[in-house]
Amino acid sequence: MTDPAAVIAPGSRLWDVLDRYDATGLGEASTGDDGSDPVARARLSAAVSEELSWGDVGLAITCGMTRFAAPWIQMSGNNELIERYCSPGVRTIGCWALTEPDHGSDTVSFTHDSFRDPQIKANCVARRDGDEYVISGQKSGWVSLGSIADVITLFCTVDQDRGHSGGGVFVVPSDLPGVERPRPTDKLGQRPLNQGEVVFHDVRVPADHMVIGPDVYPMALEGMLTQGNIGMSTLFVGVARAAYDLALDYARERVQGGRPIIEHQSVQSRIFDMFRRVEAARALTRRVVESQAIAPVPFQYAVAAKTFVTQTAFDVSSAALQIFGGNGLTREYPIEKVLRDARASMIEDGCNEVLGLVAAVRL
Amino acid sequence: MSVMTLPSAHLLDASFTDEDREVVALAHRFAVEVMRPAARSSTA
C-alpha cells in the first residue's frame, strides 16, 4: 500500500484528482445558491455526493473539504483572510480539528455531564493575551486533511472551568509560526483521505479569528455534528451501493456449477437483500437531507441516519465480499478496499455507539 | 454525457430535471474515469 506521506506528496495523483474535480464545476453545480428550490438543490447535492463516494469515498471527502473552510473564514469578518482564502479561483483546503489524543468521544458527548466536567482536561487550549489568543496543545491523528489543509477550523477549549463545553472555534491559517503537522496517519481504510495530527506551539492569532465563543460553543458543536452526520450519510450510501454493484457484476460473471452464480438462489437472495438495504439507507438519508434544506434537523435524526447508513455500508460490503469468495480476499479485486473504507465509517465522525448514547438523551 | 447513462440507482429520482441528470451523470463519469483509477493505482 502507498505510504500516507506519498499520497499527499507534491505531484501525487491526489493533486491531479483535485485539479480535475475543480475543472468539472461539480462543487458549484450541486451546492451553489441560484435561487432554485432548496430541497431540490439538496437532493441533487446528495446524489452527486453518492456518485463521488461510489467512486472513492476518501477522495470524495477530500474534494468536499475544498469547500469547508470558506464559511468559517467569512464568519471572522477579517478582510485579509477572506481575500486570501475565499477569492474566486482560490482553492482553499480546509480541515476540522476536533478530537485530541486523550479525548475522542469526550469531545462530542455534549449531552452528558462529563462534557461540562472541569476535571477532564483538554489537550489543546486557547488563552486570551491582549488582542490575541495563544493556542497550545495537540489535535489527534484523525484530523481529515490535517496534513495539507490551508486553513484549520479548530475546535478547542477556551474556558477550562467549563470542561469540554467551554470551547471555541478558531480559524487558523496553517502557515502560522508554531503550527506543526508531524506525520499523516497510516490506517486501515479510506487511505486516499489524508488524516494527520496537528500540534500548536503557542500559536498566536488575532482575537477575530475566534468565530465561536464558549457561550454558544455547545450549540455550534451540535450543529456541526448534525451537518457532519448528514454528510456522512450521503457519502456512505455511495459506498454501500459500490459494494452492491461490485457484487452484482461479479455474480453475473462468475461461473460455478456450470452457470453464473447469480442464477443460484442463495446468491440471488443475498444480492436482493443488499439492494433493499441500499435503498433503505438512501431513503433515510434523503429524509434528513431534504429536511435540513428547510430547517435544522434535530441531532438524533442525523445520528439515526449516520449510524444506520454506515452500518449498512459495512454489512453490504461484508456480504459482497462473501459473494466474491476467495477472490474477495485478494487485492486483485476492489471489494476488500470498499470493506476497509466502510469499516472506518463506523468510528469516523463519532463512534456509532457513542453517537447513539449522545442522541438518546434527546429522545 | 447522455442522460440515458444515469446510473439506475437514480431511477426513482423522478423530480430531477434534465439539467440535474446531467450533473449526476457528470459526477458518475468523474467517479469512473478519475476517482476509481486514482484510488486503485496510487492511493488506496
XYZ file of C-alpha atoms in Angstrom:
407
model
C 0.000 0.000 0.000
C 1.088 3.557 -0.680
C 2.815 5.364 2.176
C 0.437 8.045 3.548
C 3.174 10.629 3.062
C 3.402 9.690 -0.625
C -0.369 10.101 -1.016
C -0.072 13.827 -0.318
C 3.379 14.422 -1.817
C 3.681 17.125 -4.499
C 2.873 15.633 -7.893
C 0.875 12.715 -6.484
C -2.408 11.554 -8.063
C -4.287 13.323 -5.283
C -3.477 16.750 -6.714
C -4.443 15.665 -10.200
C -7.799 14.498 -8.863
C -8.357 17.844 -7.146
C -7.412 19.766 -10.308
C -9.787 17.697 -12.391
C -12.534 17.988 -9.776
C -12.231 21.774 -9.815
C -12.471 21.671 -13.611
C -15.782 19.788 -13.514
C -17.515 22.558 -11.588
C -19.370 19.893 -9.612
C -18.899 21.736 -6.332
C -20.766 24.774 -7.592
C -23.280 22.812 -9.671
C -24.743 20.963 -6.720
C -24.358 23.444 -3.890
C -24.487 26.923 -5.403
C -27.292 29.222 -4.343
C -29.011 30.005 -7.631
C -32.419 30.790 -6.192
C -33.839 27.388 -7.058
C -35.846 25.172 -4.717
C -33.556 24.429 -1.742
C -34.965 20.924 -1.324
C -34.320 20.099 -4.973
C -30.806 21.505 -4.660
C -30.137 19.441 -1.537
C -31.437 16.320 -3.260
C -29.124 16.937 -6.196
C -26.181 17.536 -3.877
C -26.877 14.221 -2.133
C -26.985 12.404 -5.458
C -23.661 13.942 -6.503
C -22.123 13.021 -3.168
C -23.358 9.454 -3.587
C -21.792 9.220 -7.033
C -18.426 10.569 -5.919
C -18.212 8.267 -2.913
C -19.299 5.386 -5.131
C -16.072 6.172 -6.993
C -13.922 6.505 -3.868
C -15.097 7.853 -0.546
C -11.668 9.017 0.597
C -11.260 11.160 -2.496
C -14.897 12.310 -2.288
C -14.302 13.640 1.230
C -11.084 15.277 0.056
C -12.859 17.059 -2.785
C -15.611 18.182 -0.432
C -13.157 19.629 2.058
C -12.022 22.181 -0.516
C -15.251 23.986 0.355
C -15.178 23.522 4.121
C -13.145 26.491 5.294
C -14.897 29.347 3.493
C -17.987 29.747 5.737
C -15.850 29.848 8.867
C -13.463 32.370 7.329
C -16.400 34.540 6.288
C -17.644 34.456 9.889
C -14.406 36.071 11.055
C -15.181 39.218 9.073
C -11.423 39.569 8.597
C -10.985 41.003 5.108
C -7.368 39.908 4.846
C -8.344 36.284 5.490
C -11.354 36.489 3.206
C -9.344 37.927 0.326
C -6.524 35.424 0.763
C -8.640 32.288 1.084
C -12.095 32.994 -0.340
C -11.370 34.876 -3.564
C -12.747 33.346 -6.776
C -10.403 30.745 -8.242
C -8.520 30.199 -4.989
C -8.524 26.591 -3.791
C -8.530 26.523 -0.010
C -8.325 23.107 1.582
C -9.975 23.095 4.972
C -9.996 20.712 7.880
C -11.970 20.233 11.073
C -9.712 19.718 14.094
C -11.816 18.435 16.977
C -10.606 15.210 18.617
C -7.462 15.041 20.730
C -5.021 12.284 21.643
C -6.687 11.799 25.033
C -10.190 12.845 24.034
C -12.130 11.212 21.216
C -15.711 10.612 22.324
C -15.225 13.186 25.118
C -15.263 15.942 22.519
C -18.679 15.018 21.078
C -20.594 13.974 24.203
C -22.349 17.298 24.619
C -25.491 15.845 26.209
C -23.507 14.164 29.003
C -22.362 15.653 32.321
C -18.764 14.708 31.566
C -18.768 17.315 28.787
C -19.043 20.038 31.435
C -16.622 18.473 33.928
C -13.649 20.817 34.539
C -11.660 17.881 35.914
C -11.421 16.470 32.386
C -8.569 18.492 30.919
C -8.304 19.123 27.197
C -5.100 18.560 25.220
C -5.500 21.775 23.247
C -6.279 25.138 24.850
C -6.529 28.741 23.652
C -5.929 31.554 26.158
C -6.551 35.247 25.682
C -3.500 37.521 25.652
C -4.420 41.125 24.870
C -5.819 41.344 21.340
C -4.741 37.817 20.547
C -5.332 34.213 21.505
C -2.420 31.878 22.122
C -3.141 28.277 21.144
C -1.170 25.431 22.702
C -1.546 21.679 22.508
C -2.362 18.894 20.116
C -5.165 17.536 17.995
C -5.369 13.852 17.146
C -4.184 11.980 14.099
C -7.789 11.881 12.843
C -7.960 15.427 11.538
C -9.116 14.884 7.963
C -6.848 16.805 5.573
C -4.946 17.941 8.670
C -1.571 17.470 6.975
C -2.412 19.515 3.882
C -5.104 21.992 4.913
C -4.512 25.638 4.160
C -6.832 26.708 6.949
C -7.604 24.788 10.124
C -11.074 25.130 11.632
C -10.032 24.449 15.198
C -12.477 23.424 17.915
C -10.564 23.736 21.196
C -11.020 24.644 24.848
C -11.095 28.305 25.826
C -12.694 28.300 29.283
C -11.229 25.348 31.148
C -13.619 25.856 34.082
C -16.399 24.543 31.814
C -14.559 21.418 30.664
C -15.083 20.490 27.029
C -18.220 22.622 26.898
C -16.087 25.744 27.286
C -14.767 25.580 23.790
C -14.321 27.974 20.948
C -13.944 27.753 17.200
C -10.896 29.360 15.609
C -9.824 29.947 12.035
C -6.099 29.185 11.946
C -4.002 29.556 8.769
C -1.739 26.514 8.729
C 1.355 28.520 7.782
C 1.393 30.486 11.033
C 4.528 30.108 13.187
C 4.122 27.283 15.673
C 1.765 25.081 13.632
C 3.347 21.643 13.271
C 1.977 18.672 11.344
C 4.209 15.766 12.234
C 3.019 12.878 10.119
C -0.012 11.544 8.294
C -1.825 8.634 9.901
C -1.295 5.142 8.471
C -4.675 3.442 8.666
C -6.998 0.637 7.631
C -9.346 2.312 5.175
C -10.067 5.485 3.228
C -6.372 5.679 2.551
C -6.679 8.340 -0.167
C -8.097 10.619 2.543
C -5.233 12.282 4.359
C -5.632 12.378 8.117
C -2.974 13.616 10.478
C -2.009 15.222 13.750
C -1.839 18.972 14.202
C 0.257 20.454 17.005
C 0.090 24.062 18.144
C 3.188 25.515 19.799
C 1.968 28.812 21.295
C 0.352 29.829 18.011
C -0.824 33.430 18.123
C -3.956 34.503 16.248
C -5.819 37.831 16.325
C -8.939 37.783 18.508
C -11.215 37.988 15.468
C -10.004 34.526 14.420
C -12.223 33.108 17.170
C -15.536 32.864 15.323
C -17.480 30.991 18.008
C -17.025 31.640 21.720
C -17.680 29.467 24.778
C -21.222 30.727 25.411
C -22.526 29.270 22.168
C -19.899 26.585 21.617
C -22.090 23.592 22.616
C -24.809 24.750 20.231
C -22.282 25.260 17.426
C -20.770 21.842 18.056
C -24.181 20.203 17.916
C -24.933 21.957 14.642
C -21.599 20.905 13.190
C -22.047 17.307 14.266
C -25.566 17.283 12.843
C -24.319 18.549 9.494
C -21.375 16.149 9.586
C -23.557 13.163 10.304
C -25.873 14.040 7.439
C -22.857 14.380 5.174
C -21.540 11.010 6.267
C -24.929 9.502 5.426
C -24.861 10.752 1.858
C -21.284 9.562 1.386
C -21.759 6.062 2.705
C -24.886 5.398 0.688
C -22.422 5.594 -2.191
C -20.060 3.134 -0.537
C -22.883 0.678 0.171
C -24.020 0.957 -3.437
C -20.488 0.450 -4.710
C -20.288 -2.821 -2.793
C -23.688 -3.928 -4.087
C -22.807 -3.033 -7.687
C -19.493 -4.890 -7.490
C -21.191 -7.981 -6.084
C -23.923 -7.921 -8.734
C -21.419 -7.588 -11.577
C -19.258 -10.359 -10.169
C -22.217 -12.682 -9.645
C -23.171 -12.247 -13.282
C -19.651 -13.123 -14.461
C -18.503 -15.798 -12.045
C -19.435 -19.303 -13.156
C -19.750 -22.195 -10.729
C -21.705 -25.408 -11.227
C -21.794 -24.630 -14.939
C -23.736 -21.359 -14.661
C -23.259 -17.798 -13.402
C -23.612 -17.729 -9.640
C -26.364 -15.099 -9.930
C -28.551 -17.990 -11.094
C -28.061 -19.757 -7.760
C -30.941 -18.924 -5.429
C -28.745 -18.322 -2.392
C -26.762 -15.691 -4.279
C -29.902 -14.131 -5.754
C -31.388 -13.841 -2.285
C -28.293 -12.223 -0.838
C -27.963 -9.798 -3.748
C -31.570 -8.687 -3.322
C -31.034 -8.238 0.406
C -28.098 -5.934 -0.394
C -30.241 -3.992 -2.876
C -33.002 -3.323 -0.358
C -30.512 -2.311 2.331
C -29.000 0.263 -0.011
C -32.446 1.579 -0.936
C -33.420 1.873 2.747
C -30.168 3.694 3.552
C -30.734 6.145 0.718
C -34.350 6.732 1.721
C -33.401 7.592 5.312
C -30.569 9.800 4.098
C -32.786 11.697 1.683
C -35.270 12.312 4.513
C -32.725 14.149 6.644
C -31.045 15.844 3.666
C -34.332 17.279 2.415
C -35.466 18.300 5.902
C -32.160 20.033 6.601
C -32.640 22.129 3.467
C -35.689 23.755 5.072
C -34.929 23.812 8.802
C -32.265 22.421 11.143
C -32.682 18.691 11.640
C -32.677 17.599 15.302
C -29.427 15.853 16.191
C -30.988 12.467 16.866
C -32.309 12.218 13.307
C -28.898 12.935 11.822
C -27.332 10.328 14.090
C -30.009 7.803 13.194
C -29.130 8.283 9.536
C -25.344 8.216 10.001
C -25.248 5.169 12.216
C -27.756 3.279 10.068
C -26.069 4.095 6.772
C -22.517 3.378 7.899
C -23.591 0.097 9.465
C -25.356 -0.694 6.197
C -22.249 0.140 4.188
C -20.239 -2.252 6.324
C -22.851 -5.028 6.252
C -23.343 -4.771 2.491
C -19.588 -4.667 1.873
C -19.078 -7.742 4.009
C -21.904 -9.570 2.229
C -20.430 -8.531 -1.109
C -17.020 -9.849 -0.179
C -18.625 -13.168 0.741
C -20.058 -13.410 -2.774
C -16.582 -12.819 -4.213
C -15.368 -15.798 -2.178
C -11.598 -16.232 -2.078
C -11.144 -13.642 -4.818
C -12.665 -11.057 -2.498
C -9.845 -11.531 -0.051
C -7.226 -10.533 -2.600
C -6.120 -7.066 -3.563
C -6.685 -8.046 -7.207
C -10.371 -7.301 -6.709
C -11.699 -3.999 -5.366
C -14.162 -5.268 -2.776
C -11.659 -5.645 0.063
C -10.853 -1.962 -0.279
C -14.545 -0.996 -0.131
C -14.943 -3.099 3.021
C -11.977 -1.335 4.655
C -13.434 2.049 3.696
C -16.815 1.131 5.162
C -15.357 -0.208 8.394
C -13.712 3.114 9.167
C -17.021 4.954 8.838
C -18.450 3.294 11.942
C -15.896 5.220 14.023
C -15.349 8.270 11.818
C -17.150 11.500 12.777
C -18.167 9.856 16.035
C -18.099 6.234 17.077
C -21.568 4.903 16.257
C -22.284 3.573 19.734
C -21.304 6.837 21.427
C -23.240 8.927 18.921
C -26.266 6.820 19.793
C -25.790 7.455 23.513
C -25.411 11.194 22.970
C -28.508 11.270 20.751
C -30.585 9.017 23.027
C -30.768 11.823 25.604
C -32.813 13.781 23.063
C -35.493 11.122 22.612
C -22.808 12.586 -21.267
C -26.268 11.453 -22.265
C -28.999 11.399 -19.645
C -29.521 7.781 -20.729
C -26.315 6.792 -18.940
C -27.510 7.913 -15.499
C -26.916 5.078 -13.021
C -30.007 3.005 -12.323
C -29.706 3.930 -8.646
C -31.447 7.180 -9.593
C -34.406 5.503 -11.254
C -36.749 6.849 -8.580
C -35.370 10.388 -8.712
C -38.250 11.426 -10.916
C -38.105 15.015 -9.715
C -34.703 15.585 -11.293
C -34.665 17.970 -14.211
C -32.662 17.124 -17.322
C -30.040 19.561 -16.053
C -29.899 17.734 -12.719
C -29.449 14.446 -14.542
C -26.547 15.873 -16.488
C -24.870 16.926 -13.235
C -25.341 13.492 -11.674
C -24.110 11.826 -14.839
C -21.043 14.084 -14.799
C -20.342 13.083 -11.207
C -20.684 9.413 -12.117
C -18.347 9.796 -15.072
C -15.809 11.587 -12.868
C -16.062 8.705 -10.375
C -15.488 6.123 -13.099
C -12.817 7.886 -15.109
C -10.849 9.722 -12.425
C -11.581 8.595 -8.878
C -11.568 4.828 -9.211
C -8.367 4.678 -11.272
C -6.653 7.098 -8.885
C -7.721 5.105 -5.845
C -6.638 1.823 -7.434
C -3.306 2.954 -8.789
C -1.688 5.054 -6.190
C -3.569 5.952 -3.090
C -5.743 3.170 -1.668
